[in-house]
Amino acid sequence: EMVMTQSPATLSVSPGERATLSCRASQSVGYSLAWYQQKPGQAPRLLIHSASTRATGIPARFSGSGSETEFTLTISSLQSEDFAVYYCQQYNNWWTFGQGTKVEIK
Amino acid sequence: QVQLQESGPGLVKPSGTLSLTCAVSGASISSGNWWSWVRQPPGKGLEWVGEISHSESTNYKPSLESRITISVDKSKNQFSLKLSSVTAADTAMYYCATRHGTSFYWGRGTLVTVSS
């Protein structure tokens, strides 16, 4: 069964700083990788699909990279509304989610 | 724009069956998509539980396969989840979702609590 591992579990960042989140797949998923943002009481919000394509309406400060088993989500300059939990999801074979990275205010 | 809306009882007794429905608008459930259920226990991460295709093929999370059934009702443009023999561990927010084209669409979720 596919396993997605995100690191770190928690990332403490000051507003305006860059945040880099990692996601590793236990086997290759090609480019079938999405990133979501989730805030308390809300459904996940799609940020990135196909490893690096921003979803409609997503600000340019969010970028994704990687392929096969190693992926990265970068938030170039954190805004107050970006503090949330982020999940990666593979959709190459069924769906599998990482355990999440919480981005908190430093 | 694809829209999904979950509905069903918010409280289920232990050993009972959880039943949820997802109403789809903006797309036909008979199109070439897979229609999925994802759950999230309180304070925890997202867990894919299963999916059904337009041709009614299904895939289930292996650890739930003995208890889960996903079905479609094409006449109502909706799909459903049934989870039997529930325990407190099945308490979660349940989301329906789909991949349509290059994007993903999610419902707002419905909280199901397993308690007597």
Coordinates of C-alpha atoms in Angstrom, one line a residue:
Chain A
E1 CA 0.0 0.0 0.0
M2 CA 1.3 3.4 -0.9
V3 CA 2.6 5.6 1.9
M4 CA 3.0 9.3 1.7
T5 CA 5.4 10.9 4.3
Q6 CA 5.4 14.6 4.9
S7 CA 8.1 16.6 6.8
P8 CA 8.3 18.4 9.0
A9 CA 5.2 17.7 11.1
T10 CA 5.2 21.3 12.3
L11 CA 6.9 24.3 10.7
S12 CA 7.3 27.5 12.6
V13 CA 7.7 30.5 10.3
S14 CA 7.5 34.3 10.7
P15 CA 5.2 36.2 8.3
G16 CA 7.1 37.2 5.2
E17 CA 9.5 34.3 5.4
R18 CA 9.7 31.3 3.0
A19 CA 8.2 28.0 3.9
T20 CA 9.3 24.7 2.4
L21 CA 7.3 21.6 2.9
S22 CA 8.3 18.1 1.8
C23 CA 6.4 15.0 0.7
R24 CA 7.9 11.6 -0.1
A25 CA 6.1 8.7 -1.8
S26 CA 7.0 5.1 -1.0
Q27 CA 6.8 4.3 -4.7
S28 CA 6.8 6.4 -7.8
V29 CA 3.6 8.4 -8.5
G30 CA 5.0 10.2 -11.6
Y31 CA 3.6 13.7 -11.5
S32 CA 0.2 12.7 -9.9
L33 CA 0.7 14.7 -6.8
A34 CA -1.6 17.4 -5.3
W35 CA -1.2 19.8 -2.4
Y36 CA -4.1 21.0 -0.2
Q37 CA -4.4 23.7 2.5
Q38 CA -6.9 23.1 5.3
K39 CA -8.0 25.5 8.0
P40 CA -10.1 24.5 11.1
G41 CA -13.7 23.7 10.3
Q42 CA -13.1 23.9 6.5
A43 CA -12.8 21.3 3.7
P44 CA -9.4 20.9 2.1
R45 CA -8.6 23.6 -0.5
L46 CA -6.7 22.5 -3.6
L47 CA -3.5 24.5 -4.2
I48 CA -1.4 22.5 -6.6
H49 CA -2.1 19.5 -9.0
S50 CA 0.1 17.6 -11.3
A51 CA 3.0 18.3 -8.9
S52 CA 3.5 21.9 -10.1
T53 CA 0.4 23.4 -11.6
R54 CA -1.4 26.0 -9.4
A55 CA -5.2 25.5 -9.2
T56 CA -7.5 28.2 -10.3
G57 CA -7.3 31.3 -8.2
I58 CA -4.2 30.2 -6.1
P59 CA -1.7 33.0 -5.6
A60 CA 1.7 32.8 -7.3
R61 CA 3.5 32.7 -3.9
F62 CA 2.5 29.0 -3.8
S63 CA 4.7 26.7 -6.0
G64 CA 5.1 23.0 -6.3
S65 CA 8.0 20.9 -7.6
G66 CA 9.2 17.4 -7.9
S67 CA 8.4 14.1 -9.5
E68 CA 8.4 10.3 -8.9
T69 CA 8.9 10.1 -5.1
E70 CA 10.1 13.5 -3.9
F71 CA 7.9 16.6 -3.9
T72 CA 8.1 20.1 -2.4
L73 CA 5.6 22.8 -1.7
T74 CA 7.1 26.3 -1.3
I75 CA 5.3 29.3 0.0
S76 CA 7.6 32.2 -1.0
S77 CA 6.4 34.9 1.5
L78 CA 4.0 33.7 4.2
Q79 CA 0.9 35.8 4.7
S80 CA -1.3 35.7 7.8
E81 CA -3.9 33.6 5.9
D82 CA -1.4 30.9 5.0
F83 CA -1.0 29.6 8.5
A84 CA -2.8 26.2 8.2
V85 CA -2.3 22.5 7.8
Y86 CA -1.0 21.3 4.4
Y87 CA -1.5 17.8 2.9
C88 CA 0.0 16.1 -0.1
Q89 CA -2.1 13.6 -2.0
Q90 CA -1.0 11.0 -4.6
Y91 CA -3.6 10.1 -7.2
N92 CA -1.5 7.8 -9.4
N93 CA -3.1 4.7 -7.8
W94 CA -6.3 5.3 -5.8
W95 CA -5.7 8.2 -3.4
T96 CA -3.3 8.4 -0.5
F97 CA -2.7 11.4 1.7
G98 CA 0.3 12.4 3.8
Q99 CA -0.2 13.0 7.5
G100 CA 0.0 16.8 7.1
T101 CA 2.4 19.6 8.0
K102 CA 1.1 22.3 10.3
V103 CA 2.5 25.8 9.4
E104 CA 2.4 27.9 12.5
I105 CA 3.4 31.5 13.4
K106 CA 6.9 31.8 14.9
Chain B
Q1 CA -18.4 24.1 -11.8
V2 CA -18.8 20.7 -10.1
Q3 CA -20.5 20.8 -6.7
L4 CA -20.8 18.0 -4.2
Q5 CA -23.1 17.9 -1.1
E6 CA -23.0 15.2 1.5
S7 CA -26.0 14.2 3.6
G8 CA -26.9 11.6 6.1
P9 CA -27.4 10.9 9.8
G10 CA -25.0 12.7 12.1
L11 CA -25.2 10.0 14.8
V12 CA -24.9 6.2 14.4
K13 CA -25.0 3.6 17.2
P14 CA -22.0 1.3 17.7
S15 CA -22.3 -1.9 15.6
G16 CA -24.8 -0.1 13.3
T17 CA -24.4 1.0 9.7
L18 CA -23.2 4.4 8.6
S19 CA -25.0 5.6 5.4
L20 CA -24.2 8.8 3.5
T21 CA -25.1 10.2 0.2
C22 CA -23.3 12.7 -2.1
A23 CA -25.4 14.7 -4.5
V24 CA -23.5 15.9 -7.6
S25 CA -24.3 19.0 -9.6
G26 CA -22.4 20.5 -12.5
A27 CA -21.3 17.1 -13.9
S28 CA -22.9 13.8 -14.7
I29 CA -22.1 10.9 -12.5
S30 CA -22.2 8.9 -15.7
S31 CA -19.2 10.8 -17.1
G32 CA -15.7 9.3 -17.0
N33 CA -14.9 10.3 -13.4
W34 CA -14.2 8.3 -10.3
W35 CA -16.2 9.4 -7.3
S36 CA -14.5 9.1 -3.9
W37 CA -15.1 9.2 -0.2
V38 CA -12.5 10.6 2.2
R39 CA -12.8 10.9 6.0
Q40 CA -11.0 12.8 8.7
P41 CA -11.3 11.8 12.4
P42 CA -11.4 14.8 14.8
G43 CA -7.9 16.4 15.0
K44 CA -6.4 13.9 12.6
G45 CA -5.4 13.7 8.9
L46 CA -7.3 12.8 5.7
E47 CA -8.0 9.1 4.9
W48 CA -9.2 7.9 1.5
V49 CA -11.8 5.2 2.1
G50 CA -12.9 4.2 -1.4
E51 CA -14.2 5.2 -4.9
I52 CA -16.6 4.2 -7.6
S53 CA -16.4 4.7 -11.3
H54 CA -19.1 5.8 -13.8
S55 CA -19.3 2.1 -14.8
E56 CA -19.7 1.1 -11.1
S57 CA -16.3 -0.4 -10.6
T58 CA -15.2 0.1 -7.1
N59 CA -11.9 0.3 -5.1
Y60 CA -11.8 0.3 -1.3
K61 CA -9.2 0.9 1.3
P62 CA -8.0 -2.6 2.1
S63 CA -8.5 -2.2 5.9
L64 CA -12.1 -1.2 5.4
E65 CA -13.0 -3.6 2.5
S66 CA -15.0 -6.0 4.6
R67 CA -17.3 -3.3 5.9
I68 CA -17.7 -0.8 3.0
T69 CA -20.0 -0.5 0.0
I70 CA -20.1 2.4 -2.4
S71 CA -22.8 2.6 -5.0
V72 CA -24.2 5.1 -7.5
D73 CA -27.7 6.2 -8.4
K74 CA -27.5 7.6 -11.9
S75 CA -31.1 8.6 -12.0
K76 CA -30.5 11.0 -9.0
N77 CA -26.9 11.9 -10.0
Q78 CA -25.6 10.8 -6.6
F79 CA -23.4 8.2 -5.0
S80 CA -23.5 6.6 -1.6
L81 CA -21.3 5.2 1.2
K82 CA -22.3 2.4 3.5
L83 CA -20.0 1.4 6.4
S84 CA -21.2 -1.5 8.6
S85 CA -20.3 -2.6 12.1
V86 CA -19.1 0.9 13.1
T87 CA -17.2 1.7 16.2
A88 CA -16.0 4.9 17.8
A89 CA -13.0 4.8 15.5
D90 CA -15.3 5.5 12.6
T91 CA -16.2 8.9 14.1
A92 CA -15.1 11.4 11.5
M93 CA -15.9 14.2 9.1
Y94 CA -16.8 12.4 5.9
Y95 CA -16.2 14.2 2.5
C96 CA -17.2 13.2 -1.0
A97 CA -14.8 14.3 -3.7
T98 CA -13.9 13.8 -7.3
R99 CA -11.2 14.5 -9.8
H100 CA -12.7 16.2 -12.8
G101 CA -10.4 17.1 -15.6
T102 CA -7.2 18.4 -13.9
S103 CA -8.9 19.6 -10.8
F104 CA -10.4 18.1 -7.7
Y105 CA -13.7 19.0 -6.2
W106 CA -14.8 18.4 -2.6
G107 CA -18.0 18.6 -0.6
R108 CA -18.1 20.6 2.6
G109 CA -18.2 17.4 4.6
T110 CA -20.6 15.9 7.1
L111 CA -19.7 14.9 10.7
V112 CA -20.7 11.4 11.7
T113 CA -20.4 10.5 15.4
V114 CA -20.6 6.9 16.5
S115 CA -22.0 6.8 20.0
S116 CA -24.8 5.1 21.9

